[in-house]
Coordinates of C-alpha atoms in Angstrom, one line a residue:
Chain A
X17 CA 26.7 -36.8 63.9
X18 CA 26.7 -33.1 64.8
X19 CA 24.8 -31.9 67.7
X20 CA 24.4 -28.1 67.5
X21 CA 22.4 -25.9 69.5
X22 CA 20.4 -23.0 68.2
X23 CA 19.6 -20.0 71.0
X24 CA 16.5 -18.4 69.4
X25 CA 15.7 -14.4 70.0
X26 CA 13.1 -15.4 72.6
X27 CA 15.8 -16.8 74.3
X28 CA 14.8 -20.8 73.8
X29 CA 17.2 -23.3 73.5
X30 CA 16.6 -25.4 70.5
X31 CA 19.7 -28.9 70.4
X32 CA 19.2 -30.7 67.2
X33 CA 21.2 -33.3 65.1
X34 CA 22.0 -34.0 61.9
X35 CA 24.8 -35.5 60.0
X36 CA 24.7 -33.9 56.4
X37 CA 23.2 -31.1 54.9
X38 CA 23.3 -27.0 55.7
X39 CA 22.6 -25.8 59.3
X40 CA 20.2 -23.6 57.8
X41 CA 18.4 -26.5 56.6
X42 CA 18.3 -28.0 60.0
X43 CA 16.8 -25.4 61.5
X44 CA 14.2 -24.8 58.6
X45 CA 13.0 -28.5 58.9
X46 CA 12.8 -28.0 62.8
X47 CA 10.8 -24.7 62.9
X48 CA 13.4 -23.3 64.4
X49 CA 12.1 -19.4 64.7
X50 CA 14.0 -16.3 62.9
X51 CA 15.4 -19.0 60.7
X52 CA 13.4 -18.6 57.1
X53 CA 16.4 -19.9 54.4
X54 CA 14.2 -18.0 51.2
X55 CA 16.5 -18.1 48.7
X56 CA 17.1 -22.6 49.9
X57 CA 20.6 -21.6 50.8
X58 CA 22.6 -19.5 48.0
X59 CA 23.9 -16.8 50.3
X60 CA 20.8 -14.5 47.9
X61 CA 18.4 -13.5 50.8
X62 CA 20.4 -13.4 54.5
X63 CA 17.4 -14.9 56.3
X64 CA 19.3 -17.5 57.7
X65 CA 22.1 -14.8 59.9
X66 CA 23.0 -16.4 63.1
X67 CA 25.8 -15.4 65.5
X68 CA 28.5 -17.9 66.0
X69 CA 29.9 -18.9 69.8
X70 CA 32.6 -16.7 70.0
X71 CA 34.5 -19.6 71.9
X72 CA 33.3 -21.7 68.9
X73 CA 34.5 -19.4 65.9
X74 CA 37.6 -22.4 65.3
X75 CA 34.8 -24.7 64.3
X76 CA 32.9 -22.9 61.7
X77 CA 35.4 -21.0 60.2
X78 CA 35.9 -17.1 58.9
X79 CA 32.4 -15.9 57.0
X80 CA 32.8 -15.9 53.1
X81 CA 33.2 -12.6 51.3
X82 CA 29.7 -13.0 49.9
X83 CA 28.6 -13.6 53.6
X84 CA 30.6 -10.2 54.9
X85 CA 29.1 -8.3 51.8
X86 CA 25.4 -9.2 52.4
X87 CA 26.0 -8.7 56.2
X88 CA 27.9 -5.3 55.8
X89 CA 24.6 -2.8 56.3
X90 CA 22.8 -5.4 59.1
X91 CA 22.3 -3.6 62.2
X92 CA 22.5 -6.8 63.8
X93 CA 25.3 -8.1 62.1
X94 CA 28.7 -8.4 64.1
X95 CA 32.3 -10.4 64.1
X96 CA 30.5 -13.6 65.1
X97 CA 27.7 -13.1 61.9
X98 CA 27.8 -16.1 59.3
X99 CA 24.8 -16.7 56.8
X100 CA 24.2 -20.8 58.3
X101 CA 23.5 -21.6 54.6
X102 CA 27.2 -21.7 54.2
X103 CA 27.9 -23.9 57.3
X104 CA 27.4 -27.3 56.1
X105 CA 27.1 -30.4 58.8
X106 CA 30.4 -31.8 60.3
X107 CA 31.1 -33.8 62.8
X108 CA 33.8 -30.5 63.0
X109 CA 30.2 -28.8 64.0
X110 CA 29.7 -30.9 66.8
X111 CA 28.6 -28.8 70.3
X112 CA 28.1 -25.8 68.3
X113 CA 26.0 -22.7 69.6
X114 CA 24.6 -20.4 67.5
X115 CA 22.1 -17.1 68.4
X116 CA 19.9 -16.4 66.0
X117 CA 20.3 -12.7 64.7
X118 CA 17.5 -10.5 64.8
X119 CA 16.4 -9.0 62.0
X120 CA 15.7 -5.4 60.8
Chain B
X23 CA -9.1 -12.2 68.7
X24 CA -11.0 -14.9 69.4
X25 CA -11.4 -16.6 65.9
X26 CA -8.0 -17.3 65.8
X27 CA -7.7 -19.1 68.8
X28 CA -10.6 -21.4 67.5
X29 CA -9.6 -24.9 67.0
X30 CA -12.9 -25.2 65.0
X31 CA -11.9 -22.6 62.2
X32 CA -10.6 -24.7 59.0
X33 CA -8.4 -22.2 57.1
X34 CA -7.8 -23.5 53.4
X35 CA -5.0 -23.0 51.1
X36 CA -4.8 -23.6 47.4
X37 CA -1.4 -24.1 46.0
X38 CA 1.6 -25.5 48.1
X39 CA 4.7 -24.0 47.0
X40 CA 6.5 -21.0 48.2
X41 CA 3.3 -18.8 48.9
X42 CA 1.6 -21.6 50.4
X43 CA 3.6 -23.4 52.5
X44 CA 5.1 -20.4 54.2
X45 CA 1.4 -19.1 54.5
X46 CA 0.9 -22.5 56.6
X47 CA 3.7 -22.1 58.5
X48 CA 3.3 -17.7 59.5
X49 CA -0.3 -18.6 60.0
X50 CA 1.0 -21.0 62.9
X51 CA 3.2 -18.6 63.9
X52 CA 0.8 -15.9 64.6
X53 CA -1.0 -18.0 66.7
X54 CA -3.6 -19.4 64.1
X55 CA -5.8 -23.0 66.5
X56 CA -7.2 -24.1 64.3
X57 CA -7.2 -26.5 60.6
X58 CA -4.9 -25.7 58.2
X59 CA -5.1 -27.6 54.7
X60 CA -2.9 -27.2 52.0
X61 CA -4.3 -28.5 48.5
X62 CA -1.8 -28.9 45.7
X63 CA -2.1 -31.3 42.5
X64 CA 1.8 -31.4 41.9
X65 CA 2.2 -34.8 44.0
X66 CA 5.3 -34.0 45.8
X67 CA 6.7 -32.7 49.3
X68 CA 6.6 -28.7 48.2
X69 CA 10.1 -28.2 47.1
X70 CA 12.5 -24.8 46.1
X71 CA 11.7 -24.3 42.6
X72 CA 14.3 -21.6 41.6
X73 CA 17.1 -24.5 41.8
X74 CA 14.6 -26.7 39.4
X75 CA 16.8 -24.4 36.1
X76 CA 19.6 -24.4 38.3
X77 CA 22.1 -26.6 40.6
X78 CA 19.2 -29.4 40.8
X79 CA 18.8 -30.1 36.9
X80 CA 22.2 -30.9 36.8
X81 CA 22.7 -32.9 39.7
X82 CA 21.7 -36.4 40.1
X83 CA 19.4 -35.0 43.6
X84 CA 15.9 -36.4 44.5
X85 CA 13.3 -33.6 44.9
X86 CA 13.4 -34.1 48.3
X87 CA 16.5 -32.8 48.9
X88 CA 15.2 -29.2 48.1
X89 CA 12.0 -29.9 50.0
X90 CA 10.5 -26.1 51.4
X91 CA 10.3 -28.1 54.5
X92 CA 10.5 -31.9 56.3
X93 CA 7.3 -33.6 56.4
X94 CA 7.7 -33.8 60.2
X95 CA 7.5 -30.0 60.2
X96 CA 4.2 -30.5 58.8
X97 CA 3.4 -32.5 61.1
X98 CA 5.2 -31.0 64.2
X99 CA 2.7 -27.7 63.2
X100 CA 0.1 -29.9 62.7
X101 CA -0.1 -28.9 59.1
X102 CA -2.2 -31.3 56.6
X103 CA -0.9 -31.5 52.9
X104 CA -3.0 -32.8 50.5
X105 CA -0.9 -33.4 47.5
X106 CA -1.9 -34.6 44.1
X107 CA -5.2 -33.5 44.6
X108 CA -7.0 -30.9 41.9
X109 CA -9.5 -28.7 43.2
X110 CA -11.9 -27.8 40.5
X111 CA -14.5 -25.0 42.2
X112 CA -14.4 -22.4 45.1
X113 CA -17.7 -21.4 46.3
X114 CA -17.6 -18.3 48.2
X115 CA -21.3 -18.5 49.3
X116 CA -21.2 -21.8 50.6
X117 CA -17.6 -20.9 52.1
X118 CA -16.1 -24.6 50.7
X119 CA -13.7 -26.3 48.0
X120 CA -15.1 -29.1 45.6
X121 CA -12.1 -30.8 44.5
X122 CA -12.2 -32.9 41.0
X123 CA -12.8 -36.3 42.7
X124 CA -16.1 -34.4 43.6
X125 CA -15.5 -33.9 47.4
X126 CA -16.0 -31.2 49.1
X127 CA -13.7 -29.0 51.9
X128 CA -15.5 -26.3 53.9
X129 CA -13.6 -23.4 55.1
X130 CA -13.5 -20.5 57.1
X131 CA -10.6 -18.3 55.5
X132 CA -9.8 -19.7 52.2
X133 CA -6.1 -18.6 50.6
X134 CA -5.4 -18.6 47.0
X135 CA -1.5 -19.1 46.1
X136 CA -2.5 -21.3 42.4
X137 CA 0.4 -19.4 41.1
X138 CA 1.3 -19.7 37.5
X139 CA 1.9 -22.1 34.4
X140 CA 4.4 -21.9 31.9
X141 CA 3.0 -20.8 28.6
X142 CA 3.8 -23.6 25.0
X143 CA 2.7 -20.7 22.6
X144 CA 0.6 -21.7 19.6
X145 CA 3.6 -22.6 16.9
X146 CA 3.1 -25.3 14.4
X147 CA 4.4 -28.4 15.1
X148 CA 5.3 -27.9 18.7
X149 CA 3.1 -29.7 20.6
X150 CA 3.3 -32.4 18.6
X151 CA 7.3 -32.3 18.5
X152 CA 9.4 -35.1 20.8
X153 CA 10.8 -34.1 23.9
X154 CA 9.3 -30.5 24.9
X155 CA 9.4 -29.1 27.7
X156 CA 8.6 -26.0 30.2
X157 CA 10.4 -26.2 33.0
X158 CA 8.4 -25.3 35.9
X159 CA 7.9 -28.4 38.3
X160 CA 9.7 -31.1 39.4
X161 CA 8.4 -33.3 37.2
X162 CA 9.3 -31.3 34.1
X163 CA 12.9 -31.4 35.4
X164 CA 13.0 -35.1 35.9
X165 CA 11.2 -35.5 32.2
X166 CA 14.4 -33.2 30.8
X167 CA 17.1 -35.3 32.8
X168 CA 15.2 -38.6 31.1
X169 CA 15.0 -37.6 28.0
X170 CA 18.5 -36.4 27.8
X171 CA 19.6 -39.7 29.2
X172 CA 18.4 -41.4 26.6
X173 CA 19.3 -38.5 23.5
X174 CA 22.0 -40.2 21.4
X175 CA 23.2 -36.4 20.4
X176 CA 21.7 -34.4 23.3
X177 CA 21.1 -31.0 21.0
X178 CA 19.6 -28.8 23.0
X179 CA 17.1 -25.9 21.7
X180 CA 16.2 -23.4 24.2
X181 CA 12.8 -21.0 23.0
X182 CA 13.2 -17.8 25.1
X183 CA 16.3 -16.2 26.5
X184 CA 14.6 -14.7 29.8
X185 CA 16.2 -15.9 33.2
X186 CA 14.3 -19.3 33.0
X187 CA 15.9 -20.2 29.5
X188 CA 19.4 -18.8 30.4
X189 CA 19.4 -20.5 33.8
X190 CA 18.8 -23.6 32.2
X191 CA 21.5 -23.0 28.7
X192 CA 24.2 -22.7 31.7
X193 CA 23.1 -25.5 33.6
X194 CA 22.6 -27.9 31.0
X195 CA 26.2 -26.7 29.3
X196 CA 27.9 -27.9 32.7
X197 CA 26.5 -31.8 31.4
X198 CA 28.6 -30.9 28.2
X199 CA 25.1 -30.8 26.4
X200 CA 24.7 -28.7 23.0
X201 CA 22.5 -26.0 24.1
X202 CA 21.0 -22.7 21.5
X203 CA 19.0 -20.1 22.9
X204 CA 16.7 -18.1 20.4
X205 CA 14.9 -15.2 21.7
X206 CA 12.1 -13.2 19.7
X207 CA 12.9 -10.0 20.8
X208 CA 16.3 -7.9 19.8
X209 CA 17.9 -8.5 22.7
X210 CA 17.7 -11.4 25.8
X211 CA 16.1 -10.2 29.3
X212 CA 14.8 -7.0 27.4
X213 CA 11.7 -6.7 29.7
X214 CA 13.4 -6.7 32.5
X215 CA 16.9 -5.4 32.1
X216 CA 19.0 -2.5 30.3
X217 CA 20.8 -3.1 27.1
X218 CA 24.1 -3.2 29.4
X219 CA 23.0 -6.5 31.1
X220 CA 21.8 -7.8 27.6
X221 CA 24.8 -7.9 26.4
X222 CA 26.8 -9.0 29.4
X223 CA 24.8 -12.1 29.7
X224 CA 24.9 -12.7 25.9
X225 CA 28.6 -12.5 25.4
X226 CA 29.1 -14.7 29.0
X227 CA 26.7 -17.4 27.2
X228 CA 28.7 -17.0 24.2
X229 CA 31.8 -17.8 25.7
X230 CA 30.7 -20.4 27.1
X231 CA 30.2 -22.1 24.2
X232 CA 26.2 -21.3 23.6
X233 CA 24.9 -19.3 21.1
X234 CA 22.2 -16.9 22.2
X235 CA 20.4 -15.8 18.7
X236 CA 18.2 -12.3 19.2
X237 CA 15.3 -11.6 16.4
X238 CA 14.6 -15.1 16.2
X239 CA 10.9 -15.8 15.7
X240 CA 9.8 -19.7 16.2
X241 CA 7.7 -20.6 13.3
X242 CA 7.4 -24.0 12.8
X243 CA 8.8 -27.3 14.6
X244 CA 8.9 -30.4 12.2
X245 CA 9.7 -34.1 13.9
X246 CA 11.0 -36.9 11.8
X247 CA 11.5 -39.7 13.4
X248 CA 15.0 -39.1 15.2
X249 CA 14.8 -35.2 15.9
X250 CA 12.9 -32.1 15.7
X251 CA 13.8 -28.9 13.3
X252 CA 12.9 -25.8 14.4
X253 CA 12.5 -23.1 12.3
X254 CA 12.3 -19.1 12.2
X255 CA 11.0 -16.6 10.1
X256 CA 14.1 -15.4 8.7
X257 CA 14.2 -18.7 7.4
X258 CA 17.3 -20.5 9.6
X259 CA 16.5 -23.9 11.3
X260 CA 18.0 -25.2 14.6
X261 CA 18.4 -29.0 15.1
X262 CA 16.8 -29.8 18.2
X263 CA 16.6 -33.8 20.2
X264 CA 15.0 -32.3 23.0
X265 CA 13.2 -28.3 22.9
X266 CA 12.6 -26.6 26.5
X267 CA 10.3 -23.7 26.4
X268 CA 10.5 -20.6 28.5
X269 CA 8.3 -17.8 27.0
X270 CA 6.9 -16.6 30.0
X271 CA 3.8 -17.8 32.3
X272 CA -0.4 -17.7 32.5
X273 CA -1.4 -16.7 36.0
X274 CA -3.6 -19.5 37.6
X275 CA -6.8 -17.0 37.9
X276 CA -9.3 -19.6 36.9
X277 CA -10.1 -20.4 39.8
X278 CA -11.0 -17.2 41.7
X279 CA -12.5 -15.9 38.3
X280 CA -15.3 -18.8 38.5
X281 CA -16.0 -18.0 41.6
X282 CA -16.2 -14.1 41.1
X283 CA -13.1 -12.6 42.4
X284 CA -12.2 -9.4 40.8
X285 CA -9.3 -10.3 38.1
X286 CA -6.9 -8.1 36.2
X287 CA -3.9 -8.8 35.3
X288 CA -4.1 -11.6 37.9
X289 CA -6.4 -12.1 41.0
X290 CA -6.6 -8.5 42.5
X291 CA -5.7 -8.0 46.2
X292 CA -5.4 -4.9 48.3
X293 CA -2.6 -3.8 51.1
X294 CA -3.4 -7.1 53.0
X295 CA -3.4 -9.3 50.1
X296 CA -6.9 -9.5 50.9
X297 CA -9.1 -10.2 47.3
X298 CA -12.8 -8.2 46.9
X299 CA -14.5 -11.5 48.6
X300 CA -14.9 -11.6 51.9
X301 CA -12.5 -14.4 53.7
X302 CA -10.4 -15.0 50.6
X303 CA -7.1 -14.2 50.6
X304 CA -4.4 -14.1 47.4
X305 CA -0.5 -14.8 47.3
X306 CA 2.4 -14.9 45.1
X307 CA 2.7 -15.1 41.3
X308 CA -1.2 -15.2 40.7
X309 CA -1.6 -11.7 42.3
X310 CA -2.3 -8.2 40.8
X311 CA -1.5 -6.4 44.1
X312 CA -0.9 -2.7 45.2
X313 CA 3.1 -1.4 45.5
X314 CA 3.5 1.2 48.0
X315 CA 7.0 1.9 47.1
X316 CA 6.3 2.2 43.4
X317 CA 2.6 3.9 43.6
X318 CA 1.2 0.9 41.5
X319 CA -0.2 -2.3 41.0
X320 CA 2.0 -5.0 39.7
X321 CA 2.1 -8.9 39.8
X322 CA 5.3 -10.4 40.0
X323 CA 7.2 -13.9 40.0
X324 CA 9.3 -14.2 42.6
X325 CA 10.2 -16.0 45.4
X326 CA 10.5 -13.1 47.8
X327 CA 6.9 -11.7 46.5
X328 CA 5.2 -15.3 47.7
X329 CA 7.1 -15.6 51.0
X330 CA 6.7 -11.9 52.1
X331 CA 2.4 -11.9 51.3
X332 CA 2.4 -15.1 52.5
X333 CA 3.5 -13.5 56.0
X334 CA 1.4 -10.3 55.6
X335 CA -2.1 -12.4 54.7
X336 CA -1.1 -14.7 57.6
X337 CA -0.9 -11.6 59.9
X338 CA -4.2 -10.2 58.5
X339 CA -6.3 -13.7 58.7
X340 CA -5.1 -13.3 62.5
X341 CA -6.5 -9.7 63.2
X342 CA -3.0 -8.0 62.6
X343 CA -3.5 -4.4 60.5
X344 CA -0.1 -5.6 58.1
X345 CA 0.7 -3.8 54.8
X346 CA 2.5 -5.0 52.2
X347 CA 5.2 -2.7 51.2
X348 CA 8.5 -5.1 50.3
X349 CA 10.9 -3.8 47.6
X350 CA 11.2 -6.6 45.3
X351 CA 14.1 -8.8 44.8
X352 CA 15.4 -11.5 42.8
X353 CA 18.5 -13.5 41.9
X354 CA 20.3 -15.6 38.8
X355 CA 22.6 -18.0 39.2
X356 CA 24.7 -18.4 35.7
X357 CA 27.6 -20.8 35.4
X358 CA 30.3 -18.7 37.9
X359 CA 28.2 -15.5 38.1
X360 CA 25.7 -13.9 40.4
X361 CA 23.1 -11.6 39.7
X362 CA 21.2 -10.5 42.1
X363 CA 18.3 -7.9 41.7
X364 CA 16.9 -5.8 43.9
X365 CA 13.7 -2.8 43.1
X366 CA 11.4 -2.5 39.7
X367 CA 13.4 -1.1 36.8
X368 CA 10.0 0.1 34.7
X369 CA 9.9 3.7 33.5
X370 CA 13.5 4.5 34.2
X371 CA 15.5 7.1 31.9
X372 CA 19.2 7.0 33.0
X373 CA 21.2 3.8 33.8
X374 CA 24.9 4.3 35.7
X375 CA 27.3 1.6 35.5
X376 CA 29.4 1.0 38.7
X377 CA 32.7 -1.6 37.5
X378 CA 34.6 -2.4 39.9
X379 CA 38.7 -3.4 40.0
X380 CA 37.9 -7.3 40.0
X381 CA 36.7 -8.5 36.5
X382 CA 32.9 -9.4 36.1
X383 CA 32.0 -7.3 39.3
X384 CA 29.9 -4.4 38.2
X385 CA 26.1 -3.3 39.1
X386 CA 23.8 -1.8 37.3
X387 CA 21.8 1.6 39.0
X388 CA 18.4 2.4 37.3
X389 CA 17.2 6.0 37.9
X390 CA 14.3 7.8 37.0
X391 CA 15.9 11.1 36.8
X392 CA 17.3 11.5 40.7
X393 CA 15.3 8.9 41.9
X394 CA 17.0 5.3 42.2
X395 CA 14.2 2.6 40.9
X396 CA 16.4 -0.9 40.6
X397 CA 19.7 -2.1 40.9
X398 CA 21.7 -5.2 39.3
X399 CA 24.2 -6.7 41.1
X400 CA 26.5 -9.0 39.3
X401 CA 29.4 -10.9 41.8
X402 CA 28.7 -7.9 43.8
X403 CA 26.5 -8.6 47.0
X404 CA 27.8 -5.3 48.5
X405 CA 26.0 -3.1 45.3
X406 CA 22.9 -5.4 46.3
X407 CA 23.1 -4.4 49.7
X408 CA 24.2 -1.0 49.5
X409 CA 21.2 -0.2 46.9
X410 CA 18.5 -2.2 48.8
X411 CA 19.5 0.5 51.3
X412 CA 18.9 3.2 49.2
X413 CA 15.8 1.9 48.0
X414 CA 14.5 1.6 51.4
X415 CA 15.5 4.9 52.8
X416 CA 15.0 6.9 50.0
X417 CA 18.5 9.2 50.0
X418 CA 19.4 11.0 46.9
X419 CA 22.9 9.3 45.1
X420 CA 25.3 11.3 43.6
X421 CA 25.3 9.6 40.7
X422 CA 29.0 10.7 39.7
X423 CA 30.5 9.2 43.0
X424 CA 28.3 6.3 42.4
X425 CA 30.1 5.6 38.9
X426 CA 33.3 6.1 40.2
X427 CA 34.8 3.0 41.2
X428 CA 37.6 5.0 43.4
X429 CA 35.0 6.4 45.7
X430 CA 35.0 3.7 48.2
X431 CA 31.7 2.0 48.3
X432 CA 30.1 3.2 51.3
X433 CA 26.7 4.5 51.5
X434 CA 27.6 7.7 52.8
X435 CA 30.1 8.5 50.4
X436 CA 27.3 8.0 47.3
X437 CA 24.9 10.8 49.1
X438 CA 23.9 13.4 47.3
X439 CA 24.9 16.5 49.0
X440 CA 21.3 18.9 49.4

């Protein structure tokens, strides 16, 4: 079980759990705002761009290439951006945090 | 405005897939008291349907595992599906539903997101052939995975070589299945792409192991009692144990055309993906609506085009003064490639191809002369970004730099100097 805790652009925090399955998915199945997941999580529409912890960056991991590459012209996009499509549920995720990006 | 904050407005919605759902959930969103009913006759939890020809045929998934969203988000946003149920009228006097078990569902604001259904063309022997089918709904998935369970030599033949066909050749060649593609026309994807993609995608099925056949005309289907032979005008003939059709789509416009909302080339709606009745509202693949960007009216199937009007009609049922002006976009997912699509290719008279150092990363740049109109990505996000930016701002390229793979791929280094 991963507890990981979304801080929406409204400032709300939102903790949810899961075990299995994409974070993207968790916060699409808990209305979790500024989180859409179009595309249903193959890195094809960035609607899921979240900023990583930086204190937490060990747990997720470096973004993907395809992640960068999508990323790359975001206004919002920084060194923390991942698409949460690509983060799938760990217990490795556990005590995450994770601001959801604005978008353009 | 004070309708929206009425809990005793019912606002209806017919169709539950991408349009609908996310319609449901903006709707919400933008602050929307009262009802919201979704009506859909395809019985299960509205589910992703671009994975349907992709990743989910050839895994061993339940639907639910592509599910739009959880039931309790439904329920959290106090959202009531109806599922499995068919509604049969829309009376836009009356301001109500009668669905086919004869009841009846008054609304307020009713929206229309019916979509589309794949089109069996009229060939002899077809319908009556075993094992065809489109591939548009989870059920028509879980038919294929049946009926190739039980296939003693799994032949595959695929009619059409558009995305939905191709999707489904790769997929079905990861189960080690025999899979042919014939297309009518001379060359796969030909309505939608430039010769350059044609042939990419043709030799990449090819060496995969699945022959793609162009100029292939479907004639006649005969079934003995162990398989089907389907034949062509040029007189060859493909064995086939199951046949899955992907020809293209009717537009669900029955409907709104009973009811007497203006139709052409799909249930017409203006900026606000408002239609000519008052109160009713249209979304997604059933639509004939208005392009800013392009200066016309197009209908299109697509994901992005269901989920975007879904969020403008939401914002207009709540008082909001949206316009829908989205640059289209799509993507392909084909054994280990990528495509991803973004802008309307129609009417352009110059194509530059952009290759880059790694092999099977290129993109495809559609111009009408300077003007950019489309772009196709393959393994190459960064072209995808890089020309949804262009389409969106509207800079001249310099279409030399853009073809030169040494000019590092920056937006500012492709501008046109004035």
């Amino acid at each position: 079980m991963a507890k990981i805790t979304f801080i929406t652009t409204e400032k709300e925090e939102i903790t949810l759990e899961a075990s299995t399955g994409s974070v993207m998915q968790l916060a699409v199945d808990n209305n979790v705002p500024g989180i859409d997941g179009d595309c249903g999580g193959v890195c094809s529409c960035a609607t899921c761009h979240v900023h990583v912890a930086p204190e937490h960056t060990a747990k997720t991991g470096e973004a993907s290439e395809i992640e960068t590459d999508m990323l790359e012209l975001d206004d919002n996009a920084n060194e923390y951006s991942r698409l949460c499509c690509q983060l799938e549920i760990s217990e490795a995720l556990d005590g995450l945090v994770l601001q959801v990006a604005e978008s353009d | 405005m004070s309708d929206i904050l009425s809990t005793d407005k019912t606002c209806v919605v017919i169709g539950a897939s991408h349009g609908g759902v996310n319609l449901a959930f903006a709707l919400r969103k933008e602050g929307w008291q009262g009802k919201i009913i979704l009506f859909d006759a395809d019985p299960v939890l509205p589910y992703h349907r671009p994975p349907l020809s992709k990743a989910y045929l050839v895994s061993e998934d339940a639907i639910d595992k592509n599910a739009l969203k959880s039931k309790e988000s439904y329920e959290k946003d106090n959202i009531t599906l109806q599922l499995g149920v068919l509604v049969s009228n829309i009376n836009p006097e009356k301001k109500n539903i009668t669905l086919q078990n004869g009841s009846q569902q008054a609304y307020d604001t009713l929206v229309i997101a019916t979509g589309a259904r794949p089109i069996i063309p009229p060939i002899p022997g077809l319908k009556e052939a075993k094992n065809v089918f489109p591939l548009r709904t989870a059920k028509d998935v879980s038919n294929i995975r049946a009926a190739l369970h039980t296939s003693k030599n799994k032949r595959v033949v695929i009619i059409g070589g558009g995305y939905i066909g191709l999707e489904t050749a790769a997929s079905l060649k990861k189960l080690g299945v025999a899979v042919t593609v014939l297309e009518r026309e001379e060359r796969i994807l030909s309505r939608v792409t430039a010769p350059v993609m044609s042939t990419f995608f043709q030799e990449l099925h090819t060496a995969h192991n699945v022959p793609v056949y162009t100029n292939k005309n479907v004639n006649a289907v005969i079934t003995n009692n162990e398989y089907n032979t389907v034949s062509c005008s040029d007189g060859s003939k493909y064995i086939a144990d199951l046949i899955i059709v992907g020809v293209g789509i009717f537009v669900n416009k029955e409907l709104a055309e009973n009811a007497g909302i203006s139709i052409e080339n799909g249930i017409k709606v203006n900026e606000t993906a408002c239609t000519n009745t008052k109160d009713i509202y249209a979304i997604g693949d059933c639509t004939y609506h208005y392009n800013p960007h392009y200066q016309r009216y197009i209908r299109l199937e697509s994901v992005q085009n269901a989920v975007d009007q879904a969020k403008v009609a939401a914002a207009a049922i709540c008082g909001k003064n949206p316009v829908y002006n989205s640059i289209p976009w799509f993507w392909s997912d084909q054994y280990d490639i990528k495509l991803q699509m973004v802008g309307l290719s129609t009417g352009y008279n110059e194509v530059i191809v952009r290759k880059e150092a790694k092999e099977n990363v290129f993109s495809v740049w559609y111009f009408k002369d300077n003007e950019l109109l489309a772009v196709d990505a393959v393994n190459n996000a960064k072209a995808y970004v890089i020309g949804t930016k262009f389409l969106k701002g509207g800079q001249k390229i310099d279409k030399t730099k853009l073809a030169d793979a040494a000019v590092v791929f920056k937006p500012n280094n492709l501008l046109a100097e004035e």
